[in-house]
PDB file of C-alpha atoms in Angstrom:
ATOM      1  CA  MET O   1       0.000   0.000   0.000  1.00  0.00           C
ATOM      2  CA  ARG O   2       2.768   2.326   0.933  1.00  0.00           C
ATOM      3  CA  GLY O   3       4.507   1.677  -2.395  1.00  0.00           C
ATOM      4  CA  ARG O   4       1.427   2.766  -4.331  1.00  0.00           C
ATOM      5  CA  TRP O   5       1.284   6.109  -2.516  1.00  0.00           C
ATOM      6  CA  LEU O   6       4.916   6.698  -3.236  1.00  0.00           C
ATOM      7  CA  LEU O   7       4.447   5.921  -6.908  1.00  0.00           C
ATOM      8  CA  ALA O   8       1.445   8.251  -7.152  1.00  0.00           C
ATOM      9  CA  SER O   9       3.299  11.118  -5.464  1.00  0.00           C
ATOM     10  CA  THR O  10       6.238  10.728  -7.776  1.00  0.00           C
ATOM     11  CA  ALA O  11       3.935  10.811 -10.817  1.00  0.00           C
ATOM     12  CA  LEU O  12       2.245  14.040  -9.621  1.00  0.00           C
ATOM     13  CA  ILE O  13       5.596  15.754  -9.081  1.00  0.00           C
ATOM     14  CA  LEU O  14       6.736  14.831 -12.576  1.00  0.00           C
ATOM     15  CA  LEU O  15       3.496  16.164 -14.081  1.00  0.00           C
ATOM     16  CA  GLY O  16       3.930  19.489 -12.239  1.00  0.00           C
ATOM     17  CA  VAL O  17       7.503  19.869 -13.419  1.00  0.00           C
ATOM     18  CA  ALA O  18       6.447  19.119 -17.005  1.00  0.00           C
ATOM     19  CA  ALA O  19       3.601  21.683 -16.859  1.00  0.00           C
ATOM     20  CA  GLY O  20       5.945  24.382 -15.546  1.00  0.00           C
ATOM     21  CA  ALA O  21       8.502  23.681 -18.225  1.00  0.00           C
ATOM     22  CA  LEU O  22       5.825  23.846 -20.906  1.00  0.00           C
ATOM     23  CA  SER O  23       4.572  27.219 -19.563  1.00  0.00           C
ATOM     24  CA  LEU O  24       8.083  28.704 -19.597  1.00  0.00           C
ATOM     25  CA  LEU O  25       8.638  27.422 -23.108  1.00  0.00           C
ATOM     26  CA  ARG O  26       5.449  29.094 -24.359  1.00  0.00           C
ATOM     27  CA  ARG O  27       6.388  32.406 -22.684  1.00  0.00           C
ATOM     28  CA  ASP O  28       9.808  32.383 -24.355  1.00  0.00           C
ATOM     29  CA  LEU O  29       8.262  31.731 -27.740  1.00  0.00           C
ATOM     30  CA  THR O  30       5.765  34.580 -27.234  1.00  0.00           C
ATOM     31  CA  VAL O  31       8.502  37.065 -26.310  1.00  0.00           C
ATOM     32  CA  LYS O  32      10.670  36.007 -29.257  1.00  0.00           C
ATOM     33  CA  ASN O  33       7.821  36.288 -31.772  1.00  0.00           C
ATOM     34  CA  ALA O  34       6.604  39.702 -30.471  1.00  0.00           C
ATOM     35  CA  PRO O  35       7.716  42.746 -32.589  1.00  0.00           C
ATOM     36  CA  ALA O  36      10.515  44.803 -31.108  1.00  0.00           C
ATOM     37  CA  ARG O  37       9.497  48.245 -29.643  1.00  0.00           C
ATOM     38  CA  VAL O  38      11.401  51.117 -31.239  1.00  0.00           C
ATOM     39  CA  GLU O  39      12.137  54.063 -28.971  1.00  0.00           C
ATOM     40  CA  PRO O  40      11.860  57.458 -30.730  1.00  0.00           C
ATOM     41  CA  SER O  41      15.257  58.948 -31.403  1.00  0.00           C
ATOM     42  CA  GLY O  42      14.088  62.557 -32.115  1.00  0.00           C
ATOM     43  CA  PRO O  43      11.359  65.047 -31.127  1.00  0.00           C
ATOM     44  CA  VAL O  44       7.800  63.814 -31.297  1.00  0.00           C
ATOM     45  CA  ALA O  45       5.600  65.445 -33.978  1.00  0.00           C
ATOM     46  CA  ARG O  46       3.062  67.887 -32.492  1.00  0.00           C
ATOM     47  CA  VAL O  47       0.832  70.797 -33.460  1.00  0.00           C
ATOM     48  CA  LEU O  48       2.306  74.216 -32.675  1.00  0.00           C
ATOM     49  CA  LYS O  49      -0.177  76.990 -31.975  1.00  0.00           C
ATOM     50  CA  LEU O  50       0.986  80.583 -32.282  1.00  0.00           C
ATOM     51  CA  SER O  51      -0.757  83.907 -31.811  1.00  0.00           C
ATOM     52  CA  GLY O  52       0.085  87.112 -33.635  1.00  0.00           C
ATOM     53  CA  LYS O  53      -1.055  90.339 -35.236  1.00  0.00           C
ATOM     54  CA  ILE O  54      -2.265  90.541 -38.822  1.00  0.00           C
ATOM     55  CA  GLN O  55      -0.525  93.094 -41.008  1.00  0.00           C
ATOM     56  CA  ALA O  56      -0.449  93.986 -44.696  1.00  0.00           C
ATOM     57  CA  GLN O  57       2.347  92.595 -46.821  1.00  0.00           C
ATOM     58  CA  LYS O  58       2.827  95.882 -48.698  1.00  0.00           C
ATOM     59  CA  MET O  59       2.723  99.159 -46.787  1.00  0.00           C
ATOM     60  CA  ILE O  60       3.452 102.706 -47.953  1.00  0.00           C
ATOM     61  CA  PRO O  61       4.959 105.158 -45.432  1.00  0.00           C
ATOM     62  CA  VAL O  62       3.272 108.561 -45.351  1.00  0.00           C
ATOM     63  CA  GLY O  63       4.944 111.415 -43.505  1.00  0.00           C
ATOM     64  CA  THR O  64       5.395 115.150 -43.233  1.00  0.00           C
ATOM     65  CA  THR O  65       8.216 117.222 -44.671  1.00  0.00           C
ATOM     66  CA  VAL O  66       8.319 119.679 -41.770  1.00  0.00           C
ATOM     67  CA  SER O  67       9.267 119.399 -38.139  1.00  0.00           C
ATOM     68  CA  GLY O  68       7.096 120.681 -35.327  1.00  0.00           C
ATOM     69  CA  THR O  69       4.449 119.507 -32.900  1.00  0.00           C
ATOM     70  CA  ILE O  70       1.641 117.102 -33.723  1.00  0.00           C
ATOM     71  CA  ASP O  71      -1.409 119.342 -33.463  1.00  0.00           C
ATOM     72  CA  ALA O  72      -4.075 116.732 -34.253  1.00  0.00           C
ATOM     73  CA  PHE O  73      -4.626 113.320 -35.826  1.00  0.00           C
ATOM     74  CA  LEU O  74      -7.680 113.176 -38.080  1.00  0.00           C
ATOM     75  CA  ALA O  75      -7.528 109.472 -39.043  1.00  0.00           C
ATOM     76  CA  ASP O  76      -7.087 106.266 -37.027  1.00  0.00           C
ATOM     77  CA  VAL O  77      -5.556 102.852 -37.615  1.00  0.00           C
ATOM     78  CA  GLY O  78      -7.919 100.567 -39.529  1.00  0.00           C
ATOM     79  CA  GLN O  79      -9.740 103.478 -41.142  1.00  0.00           C
ATOM     80  CA  GLU O  80     -10.261 103.600 -44.892  1.00  0.00           C
ATOM     81  CA  VAL O  81      -9.040 106.882 -46.396  1.00  0.00           C
ATOM     82  CA  PHE O  82      -9.242 108.467 -49.831  1.00  0.00           C
ATOM     83  CA  GLU O  83      -6.548 110.237 -51.817  1.00  0.00           C
ATOM     84  CA  GLY O  84      -6.074 113.793 -50.597  1.00  0.00           C
ATOM     85  CA  GLN O  85      -7.800 113.222 -47.253  1.00  0.00           C
ATOM     86  CA  LEU O  86      -6.371 115.238 -44.356  1.00  0.00           C
ATOM     87  CA  LEU O  87      -4.660 112.864 -41.923  1.00  0.00           C
ATOM     88  CA  ALA O  88      -2.898 115.145 -39.449  1.00  0.00           C
ATOM     89  CA  ARG O  89      -1.830 118.708 -38.708  1.00  0.00           C
ATOM     90  CA  ILE O  90       1.689 119.625 -37.635  1.00  0.00           C
ATOM     91  CA  ALA O  91       2.082 122.931 -35.793  1.00  0.00           C
ATOM     92  CA  ASN O  92       5.215 124.925 -36.634  1.00  0.00           C
ATOM     93  CA  GLN O  93       5.487 128.435 -35.200  1.00  0.00           C
ATOM     94  CA  GLY O  94       8.281 129.363 -37.593  1.00  0.00           C
ATOM     95  CA  LEU O  95       6.164 128.486 -40.615  1.00  0.00           C
ATOM     96  CA  GLU O  96       3.157 130.328 -39.225  1.00  0.00           C
ATOM     97  CA  ALA O  97       5.228 133.461 -38.552  1.00  0.00           C
ATOM     98  CA  ALA O  98       6.803 133.271 -42.012  1.00  0.00           C
ATOM     99  CA  GLN O  99       3.397 132.981 -43.637  1.00  0.00           C
ATOM    100  CA  GLN O 100       2.034 135.945 -41.678  1.00  0.00           C
ATOM    101  CA  GLU O 101       5.063 138.078 -42.560  1.00  0.00           C
ATOM    102  CA  ALA O 102       4.822 137.094 -46.229  1.00  0.00           C
ATOM    103  CA  ALA O 103       1.108 137.918 -46.198  1.00  0.00           C
ATOM    104  CA  ARG O 104       1.796 141.368 -44.719  1.00  0.00           C
ATOM    105  CA  ALA O 105       4.523 142.055 -47.285  1.00  0.00           C
ATOM    106  CA  ALA O 106       2.249 140.961 -50.126  1.00  0.00           C
ATOM    107  CA  GLN O 107      -0.577 143.123 -48.777  1.00  0.00           C
ATOM    108  CA  ASN O 108       1.699 146.168 -48.564  1.00  0.00           C
ATOM    109  CA  ALA O 109       2.945 145.543 -52.102  1.00  0.00           C
ATOM    110  CA  GLN O 110      -0.634 145.229 -53.343  1.00  0.00           C
ATOM    111  CA  GLU O 111      -1.627 148.478 -51.644  1.00  0.00           C
ATOM    112  CA  LYS O 112       1.355 150.229 -53.235  1.00  0.00           C
ATOM    113  CA  VAL O 113       0.409 148.914 -56.674  1.00  0.00           C
ATOM    114  CA  SER O 114      -3.195 150.019 -56.189  1.00  0.00           C
ATOM    115  CA  SER O 115      -2.081 153.466 -55.048  1.00  0.00           C
ATOM    116  CA  ILE O 116       0.223 153.913 -58.037  1.00  0.00           C
ATOM    117  CA  GLU O 117      -2.489 152.684 -60.389  1.00  0.00           C
ATOM    118  CA  ASN O 118      -4.843 155.347 -59.040  1.00  0.00           C
ATOM    119  CA  ARG O 119      -2.138 157.987 -59.444  1.00  0.00           C
ATOM    120  CA  VAL O 120      -1.478 156.832 -63.005  1.00  0.00           C
ATOM    121  CA  ILE O 121      -5.165 157.151 -63.833  1.00  0.00           C
ATOM    122  CA  ALA O 122      -5.298 160.651 -62.333  1.00  0.00           C
ATOM    123  CA  ALA O 123      -2.058 161.665 -64.055  1.00  0.00           C
ATOM    124  CA  ARG O 124      -3.306 160.452 -67.404  1.00  0.00           C
ATOM    125  CA  LEU O 125      -6.510 162.424 -66.993  1.00  0.00           C
ATOM    126  CA  GLU O 126      -4.487 165.524 -66.108  1.00  0.00           C
ATOM    127  CA  ALA O 127      -2.107 164.946 -69.021  1.00  0.00           C
ATOM    128  CA  SER O 128      -5.051 164.571 -71.368  1.00  0.00           C
ATOM    129  CA  ARG O 129      -6.612 167.801 -70.090  1.00  0.00           C
ATOM    130  CA  SER O 130      -3.282 169.632 -70.282  1.00  0.00           C
ATOM    131  CA  ARG O 131      -2.646 168.435 -73.794  1.00  0.00           C
ATOM    132  CA  ALA O 132      -6.135 169.507 -74.843  1.00  0.00           C
ATOM    133  CA  GLU O 133      -5.501 172.988 -73.381  1.00  0.00           C
ATOM    134  CA  ALA O 134      -2.129 173.121 -75.117  1.00  0.00           C
ATOM    135  CA  ASN O 135      -3.706 172.107 -78.425  1.00  0.00           C
ATOM    136  CA  ARG O 136      -6.409 174.775 -78.031  1.00  0.00           C
ATOM    137  CA  SER O 137      -3.742 177.347 -77.206  1.00  0.00           C
ATOM    138  CA  ARG O 138      -1.678 176.254 -80.173  1.00  0.00           C
ATOM    139  CA  ASP O 139      -4.614 176.778 -82.524  1.00  0.00           C
ATOM    140  CA  GLN O 140      -5.184 180.221 -81.034  1.00  0.00           C
ATOM    141  CA  PHE O 141      -1.491 180.986 -81.300  1.00  0.00           C
ATOM    142  CA  GLN O 142      -1.404 179.908 -84.938  1.00  0.00           C
ATOM    143  CA  ARG O 143      -4.371 182.179 -85.743  1.00  0.00           C
ATOM    144  CA  ALA O 144      -2.767 185.087 -83.918  1.00  0.00           C
ATOM    145  CA  GLU O 145       0.494 184.430 -85.733  1.00  0.00           C
ATOM    146  CA  LYS O 146      -1.186 184.534 -89.134  1.00  0.00           C
ATOM    147  CA  ALA O 147      -3.045 187.746 -88.227  1.00  0.00           C
ATOM    148  CA  TYR O 148       0.141 189.346 -86.992  1.00  0.00           C
ATOM    149  CA  GLN O 149       2.084 188.366 -90.110  1.00  0.00           C
ATOM    150  CA  ARG O 150      -0.676 189.843 -92.282  1.00  0.00           C
ATOM    151  CA  GLN O 151      -0.811 193.096 -90.329  1.00  0.00           C
ATOM    152  CA  GLN O 152       2.978 193.251 -90.361  1.00  0.00           C
ATOM    153  CA  MET O 153       2.994 192.997 -94.166  1.00  0.00           C
ATOM    154  CA  LEU O 154       0.231 195.615 -94.489  1.00  0.00           C
ATOM    155  CA  PHE O 155       1.969 197.917 -92.058  1.00  0.00           C
ATOM    156  CA  ARG O 156       5.146 197.759 -94.104  1.00  0.00           C
ATOM    157  CA  GLU O 157       3.113 198.674 -97.154  1.00  0.00           C
ATOM    158  CA  GLY O 158       1.440 201.486 -95.247  1.00  0.00           C
ATOM    159  CA  ALA O 159      -1.911 199.844 -95.772  1.00  0.00           C
ATOM    160  CA  THR O 160      -2.919 199.472 -92.089  1.00  0.00           C
ATOM    161  CA  PRO O 161      -2.840 201.790 -89.117  1.00  0.00           C
ATOM    162  CA  ARG O 162      -0.087 201.389 -86.512  1.00  0.00           C
ATOM    163  CA  LEU O 163      -2.602 200.777 -83.739  1.00  0.00           C
ATOM    164  CA  VAL O 164      -4.117 197.831 -85.620  1.00  0.00           C
ATOM    165  CA  TYR O 165      -0.654 196.447 -86.282  1.00  0.00           C
ATOM    166  CA  GLU O 166       0.456 196.851 -82.663  1.00  0.00           C
ATOM    167  CA  LYS O 167      -2.749 195.230 -81.413  1.00  0.00           C
ATOM    168  CA  ALA O 168      -2.130 192.209 -83.679  1.00  0.00           C
ATOM    169  CA  GLU O 169       1.455 192.068 -82.403  1.00  0.00           C
ATOM    170  CA  ARG O 170       0.335 192.088 -78.731  1.00  0.00           C
ATOM    171  CA  GLU O 171      -2.233 189.376 -79.353  1.00  0.00           C
ATOM    172  CA  PHE O 172       0.423 187.304 -81.106  1.00  0.00           C
ATOM    173  CA  GLU O 173       2.887 187.637 -78.220  1.00  0.00           C
ATOM    174  CA  THR O 174       0.197 186.797 -75.667  1.00  0.00           C
ATOM    175  CA  ALA O 175      -0.943 183.728 -77.629  1.00  0.00           C
ATOM    176  CA  ARG O 176       2.647 182.548 -78.063  1.00  0.00           C
ATOM    177  CA  SER O 177       3.432 182.943 -74.369  1.00  0.00           C
ATOM    178  CA  GLU O 178       0.241 181.138 -73.352  1.00  0.00           C
ATOM    179  CA  PHE O 179       0.916 178.309 -75.785  1.00  0.00           C
ATOM    180  CA  ASN O 180       4.500 177.856 -74.625  1.00  0.00           C
ATOM    181  CA  SER O 181       3.349 177.749 -71.021  1.00  0.00           C
ATOM    182  CA  LEU O 182       0.513 175.295 -71.649  1.00  0.00           C
ATOM    183  CA  ASP O 183       2.693 173.142 -73.890  1.00  0.00           C
ATOM    184  CA  GLU O 184       5.310 172.924 -71.117  1.00  0.00           C
ATOM    185  CA  LEU O 185       2.633 171.938 -68.609  1.00  0.00           C
ATOM    186  CA  ALA O 186       1.366 169.257 -70.990  1.00  0.00           C
ATOM    187  CA  ARG O 187       4.901 167.952 -71.456  1.00  0.00           C
ATOM    188  CA  GLN O 188       5.421 167.809 -67.694  1.00  0.00           C
ATOM    189  CA  ALA O 189       2.125 165.954 -67.308  1.00  0.00           C
ATOM    190  CA  ASP O 190       3.234 163.420 -69.917  1.00  0.00           C
ATOM    191  CA  ASP O 191       6.559 163.006 -68.110  1.00  0.00           C
ATOM    192  CA  GLN O 192       4.727 162.441 -64.843  1.00  0.00           C
ATOM    193  CA  VAL O 193       2.616 159.737 -66.457  1.00  0.00           C
ATOM    194  CA  SER O 194       5.746 158.071 -67.827  1.00  0.00           C
ATOM    195  CA  GLY O 195       7.393 158.172 -64.401  1.00  0.00           C
ATOM    196  CA  LEU O 196       4.340 156.737 -62.682  1.00  0.00           C
ATOM    197  CA  VAL O 197       4.070 153.972 -65.275  1.00  0.00           C
ATOM    198  CA  LYS O 198       7.676 152.996 -64.513  1.00  0.00           C
ATOM    199  CA  GLN O 199       6.866 153.001 -60.805  1.00  0.00           C
ATOM    200  CA  GLN O 200       3.796 150.912 -61.540  1.00  0.00           C
ATOM    201  CA  LYS O 201       5.863 148.309 -63.384  1.00  0.00           C
ATOM    202  CA  ALA O 202       8.415 148.188 -60.568  1.00  0.00           C
ATOM    203  CA  ALA O 203       5.654 147.878 -57.969  1.00  0.00           C
ATOM    204  CA  ALA O 204       3.957 145.145 -59.995  1.00  0.00           C
ATOM    205  CA  HIS O 205       7.267 143.263 -60.200  1.00  0.00           C
ATOM    206  CA  ALA O 206       7.740 143.625 -56.448  1.00  0.00           C
ATOM    207  CA  LEU O 207       4.167 142.436 -55.902  1.00  0.00           C
ATOM    208  CA  ALA O 208       4.824 139.350 -58.018  1.00  0.00           C
ATOM    209  CA  GLU O 209       7.898 138.589 -55.894  1.00  0.00           C
ATOM    210  CA  ARG O 210       5.966 139.084 -52.636  1.00  0.00           C
ATOM    211  CA  ASN O 211       3.143 136.863 -53.926  1.00  0.00           C
ATOM    212  CA  ALA O 212       5.666 134.182 -54.874  1.00  0.00           C
ATOM    213  CA  GLU O 213       7.146 134.378 -51.382  1.00  0.00           C
ATOM    214  CA  LEU O 214       3.652 134.123 -49.935  1.00  0.00           C
ATOM    215  CA  GLU O 215       2.896 131.066 -52.052  1.00  0.00           C
ATOM    216  CA  ASN O 216       6.118 129.451 -50.879  1.00  0.00           C
ATOM    217  CA  ALA O 217       5.234 130.245 -47.279  1.00  0.00           C
ATOM    218  CA  ARG O 218       1.742 128.858 -47.802  1.00  0.00           C
ATOM    219  CA  GLY O 219       3.206 125.784 -49.463  1.00  0.00           C
ATOM    220  CA  SER O 220       5.450 125.207 -46.478  1.00  0.00           C
ATOM    221  CA  PHE O 221       2.508 125.785 -44.164  1.00  0.00           C
ATOM    222  CA  ILE O 222       0.352 123.402 -46.190  1.00  0.00           C
ATOM    223  CA  SER O 223       3.159 120.858 -45.867  1.00  0.00           C
ATOM    224  CA  ALA O 224       2.350 120.953 -42.168  1.00  0.00           C
ATOM    225  CA  GLU O 225      -1.025 119.493 -43.138  1.00  0.00           C
ATOM    226  CA  LEU O 226      -0.478 115.827 -43.878  1.00  0.00           C
ATOM    227  CA  HIS O 227      -2.718 114.521 -46.675  1.00  0.00           C
ATOM    228  CA  SER O 228      -3.012 110.945 -47.882  1.00  0.00           C
ATOM    229  CA  PRO O 229      -1.270 110.456 -51.251  1.00  0.00           C
ATOM    230  CA  ILE O 230      -3.355 107.369 -52.044  1.00  0.00           C
ATOM    231  CA  SER O 231      -6.651 105.683 -51.256  1.00  0.00           C
ATOM    232  CA  GLY O 232      -6.336 102.710 -48.930  1.00  0.00           C
ATOM    233  CA  PHE O 233      -6.374 101.561 -45.307  1.00  0.00           C
ATOM    234  CA  ILE O 234      -4.299 102.933 -42.442  1.00  0.00           C
ATOM    235  CA  VAL O 235      -2.373 100.052 -40.908  1.00  0.00           C
ATOM    236  CA  ALA O 236      -0.055 101.953 -38.552  1.00  0.00           C
ATOM    237  CA  ARG O 237       0.329 105.356 -36.926  1.00  0.00           C
ATOM    238  CA  LYS O 238       2.900 106.710 -34.521  1.00  0.00           C
ATOM    239  CA  GLY O 239       3.116 109.672 -32.197  1.00  0.00           C
ATOM    240  CA  GLU O 240       0.560 111.462 -30.066  1.00  0.00           C
ATOM    241  CA  PRO O 241      -0.985 114.955 -30.241  1.00  0.00           C
ATOM    242  CA  GLY O 242       1.285 117.450 -28.516  1.00  0.00           C
ATOM    243  CA  GLN O 243       4.400 115.416 -29.263  1.00  0.00           C
ATOM    244  CA  SER O 244       7.326 117.191 -30.939  1.00  0.00           C
ATOM    245  CA  ILE O 245       8.714 115.453 -34.005  1.00  0.00           C
ATOM    246  CA  SER O 246      11.810 115.954 -36.117  1.00  0.00           C
ATOM    247  CA  LEU O 247      12.007 115.552 -39.878  1.00  0.00           C
ATOM    248  CA  GLU O 248      13.333 112.019 -39.387  1.00  0.00           C
ATOM    249  CA  GLU O 249      10.558 111.094 -36.964  1.00  0.00           C
ATOM    250  CA  GLY O 250       7.872 112.603 -39.155  1.00  0.00           C
ATOM    251  CA  LYS O 251       8.748 110.834 -42.390  1.00  0.00           C
ATOM    252  CA  ASP O 252       6.519 107.817 -41.596  1.00  0.00           C
ATOM    253  CA  LEU O 253       3.796 108.997 -39.234  1.00  0.00           C
ATOM    254  CA  PHE O 254       1.338 106.752 -41.072  1.00  0.00           C
ATOM    255  CA  GLU O 255       1.560 103.486 -42.976  1.00  0.00           C
ATOM    256  CA  ILE O 256      -1.126 102.862 -45.584  1.00  0.00           C
ATOM    257  CA  THR O 257      -1.869  99.801 -47.687  1.00  0.00           C
ATOM    258  CA  THR O 258      -3.922  99.539 -50.850  1.00  0.00           C
ATOM    259  CA  ASP O 259      -4.173  95.726 -50.652  1.00  0.00           C
ATOM    260  CA  ILE O 260      -5.938  94.007 -47.742  1.00  0.00           C
ATOM    261  CA  SER O 261      -6.197  90.636 -49.464  1.00  0.00           C
ATOM    262  CA  HIS O 262      -2.521  89.690 -49.198  1.00  0.00           C
ATOM    263  CA  LEU O 263      -1.846  89.639 -45.472  1.00  0.00           C
ATOM    264  CA  GLU O 264       0.599  88.144 -43.012  1.00  0.00           C
ATOM    265  CA  VAL O 265       0.695  87.197 -39.345  1.00  0.00           C
ATOM    266  CA  VAL O 266       3.708  88.160 -37.246  1.00  0.00           C
ATOM    267  CA  THR O 267       4.364  85.669 -34.435  1.00  0.00           C
ATOM    268  CA  GLU O 268       7.108  85.050 -31.855  1.00  0.00           C
ATOM    269  CA  PRO O 269       7.556  81.315 -31.203  1.00  0.00           C
ATOM    270  CA  ASP O 270       9.654  79.911 -28.368  1.00  0.00           C
ATOM    271  CA  PRO O 271      13.341  79.637 -29.306  1.00  0.00           C
ATOM    272  CA  GLY O 272      13.132  75.844 -29.327  1.00  0.00           C
ATOM    273  CA  ASP O 273      10.133  75.834 -31.653  1.00  0.00           C
ATOM    274  CA  LEU O 274      11.657  78.552 -33.818  1.00  0.00           C
ATOM    275  CA  LYS O 275      14.614  76.298 -34.623  1.00  0.00           C
ATOM    276  CA  ARG O 276      12.260  73.666 -35.996  1.00  0.00           C
ATOM    277  CA  LEU O 277      10.510  76.025 -38.418  1.00  0.00           C
ATOM    278  CA  ARG O 278      11.433  76.162 -42.086  1.00  0.00           C
ATOM    279  CA  PRO O 279      10.437  78.725 -44.763  1.00  0.00           C
ATOM    280  CA  ALA O 280       7.569  77.627 -47.046  1.00  0.00           C
ATOM    281  CA  GLN O 281       6.209  75.405 -44.288  1.00  0.00           C
ATOM    282  CA  SER O 282       2.421  75.010 -44.520  1.00  0.00           C
ATOM    283  CA  ALA O 283       0.189  76.377 -41.786  1.00  0.00           C
ATOM    284  CA  LEU O 284      -3.448  77.089 -41.009  1.00  0.00           C
ATOM    285  CA  ILE O 285      -4.604  80.595 -40.111  1.00  0.00           C
ATOM    286  CA  PHE O 286      -7.592  81.089 -37.812  1.00  0.00           C
ATOM    287  CA  ALA O 287      -9.286  84.471 -37.386  1.00  0.00           C
ATOM    288  CA  ALA O 288     -12.237  85.190 -35.116  1.00  0.00           C
ATOM    289  CA  GLU O 289     -13.912  87.085 -37.966  1.00  0.00           C
ATOM    290  CA  LEU O 290     -14.043  84.034 -40.194  1.00  0.00           C
ATOM    291  CA  PRO O 291     -15.133  80.465 -39.393  1.00  0.00           C
ATOM    292  CA  GLY O 292     -12.758  77.733 -40.476  1.00  0.00           C
ATOM    293  CA  ALA O 293      -9.097  77.845 -41.402  1.00  0.00           C
ATOM    294  CA  ILE O 294      -7.239  79.759 -44.097  1.00  0.00           C
ATOM    295  CA  PRO O 295      -4.214  78.054 -45.664  1.00  0.00           C
ATOM    296  CA  GLY O 296      -0.969  79.916 -45.134  1.00  0.00           C
ATOM    297  CA  THR O 297       2.773  79.551 -45.558  1.00  0.00           C
ATOM    298  CA  LEU O 298       5.779  80.462 -43.458  1.00  0.00           C
ATOM    299  CA  LYS O 299       7.128  83.457 -45.365  1.00  0.00           C
ATOM    300  CA  GLU O 300      10.300  84.119 -43.404  1.00  0.00           C
ATOM    301  CA  ILE O 301      12.004  83.929 -40.060  1.00  0.00           C
ATOM    302  CA  LYS O 302      13.116  87.375 -38.991  1.00  0.00           C
ATOM    303  CA  GLY O 303      15.061  87.648 -35.774  1.00  0.00           C
ATOM    304  CA  SER O 304      12.991  86.010 -33.074  1.00  0.00           C
ATOM    305  CA  GLY O 305       9.808  86.214 -35.120  1.00  0.00           C
ATOM    306  CA  ALA O 306       8.125  84.018 -37.702  1.00  0.00           C
ATOM    307  CA  ILE O 307       5.980  85.634 -40.393  1.00  0.00           C
ATOM    308  CA  PHE O 308       3.213  83.618 -42.060  1.00  0.00           C
ATOM    309  CA  GLU O 309       1.594  84.890 -45.259  1.00  0.00           C
ATOM    310  CA  PHE O 310      -1.901  84.126 -46.513  1.00  0.00           C
ATOM    311  CA  THR O 311      -4.559  85.379 -48.906  1.00  0.00           C
ATOM    312  CA  SER O 312      -7.691  86.616 -47.181  1.00  0.00           C
ATOM    313  CA  PRO O 313     -10.972  85.405 -48.710  1.00  0.00           C
ATOM    314  CA  THR O 314     -12.941  88.275 -47.156  1.00  0.00           C
ATOM    315  CA  PRO O 315     -12.491  92.028 -46.671  1.00  0.00           C
ATOM    316  CA  PHE O 316     -13.617  91.702 -43.061  1.00  0.00           C
ATOM    317  CA  ILE O 317     -10.152  90.564 -42.022  1.00  0.00           C
ATOM    318  CA  ARG O 318      -8.123  93.721 -41.542  1.00  0.00           C
ATOM    319  CA  PRO O 319      -4.567  94.550 -40.489  1.00  0.00           C
ATOM    320  CA  GLY O 320      -4.289  94.983 -36.741  1.00  0.00           C
ATOM    321  CA  MET O 321      -6.550  92.036 -35.895  1.00  0.00           C
ATOM    322  CA  THR O 322      -5.337  88.990 -33.968  1.00  0.00           C
ATOM    323  CA  ALA O 323      -4.994  85.556 -35.576  1.00  0.00           C
ATOM    324  CA  GLN O 324      -3.990  82.029 -34.554  1.00  0.00           C
ATOM    325  CA  VAL O 325      -1.479  80.026 -36.574  1.00  0.00           C
ATOM    326  CA  HIS O 326      -1.466  76.216 -36.364  1.00  0.00           C
ATOM    327  CA  LEU O 327       1.260  74.097 -37.913  1.00  0.00           C
ATOM    328  CA  THR O 328       2.750  70.666 -37.366  1.00  0.00           C
ATOM    329  CA  LEU O 329       6.289  70.365 -36.055  1.00  0.00           C
ATOM    330  CA  GLU O 330       8.070  67.248 -37.268  1.00  0.00           C
TER     331      GLU O 330
END
């Protein structure tokens, strides 16, 4: 009996050992047949999300050609403007004083011209009257001269009394004296007209010079009024009213674009992400004003910034708005 129990125990132990060996063998086969796990050797691909401001790709600087103080801005960023529209006023005391002085000089020159013109008119009237008197006196003198010559001839012939002859002689001398006097007055009147005409020409020339100076002063003063050279949209403006600006600072007070369809987003990625960006890389642009995504491209990397360009499908997206840029980093 005891031998049977021993035989049965031995058989059970052998079966257990065989089962364990079989289980280990199956586990080894499973591990060997399983595919090997590859650990990533580089950065894991992920979606990079960037935020930035929308700006126009082509902008035209608009500035003033005078220095001074910003008196007022009459247009804001994002506003549509037309060619010739007044954008700002620049106060310049020197230009204002120069314009006022030029205006006074031009006014004085104009008054002088007007005064001389009135004197010329009066002098011409006087010269005309004097010449008419001289002509009348000349006719009278010529008649008296003929009468005197006739009486002189008759007196020599003894055909006229001395009293008649002497009377004709006195009338002749009186007429000649009057004519000479009136003729001299007429000549002086003509000379006065000639002199005044010369003064008038000189005054007119001076007036033209003063008016030219006034126009230059007004032109400089108008330069202190900044007008838009084109029709478009204001995308940038610098300075504040009351701020003093130099010629250098005033050369680009405004930036205006005529094209709001070709836009770009200026972003500043983290330095690590920036190194993984490449020009021409595809991206998606998201704007709150438009549902869905707009395809874009990485235009350039400039300093610490990345600029993405895109074509806007709607005029509601304007420079100055905020946009999101999504792209995949490999």
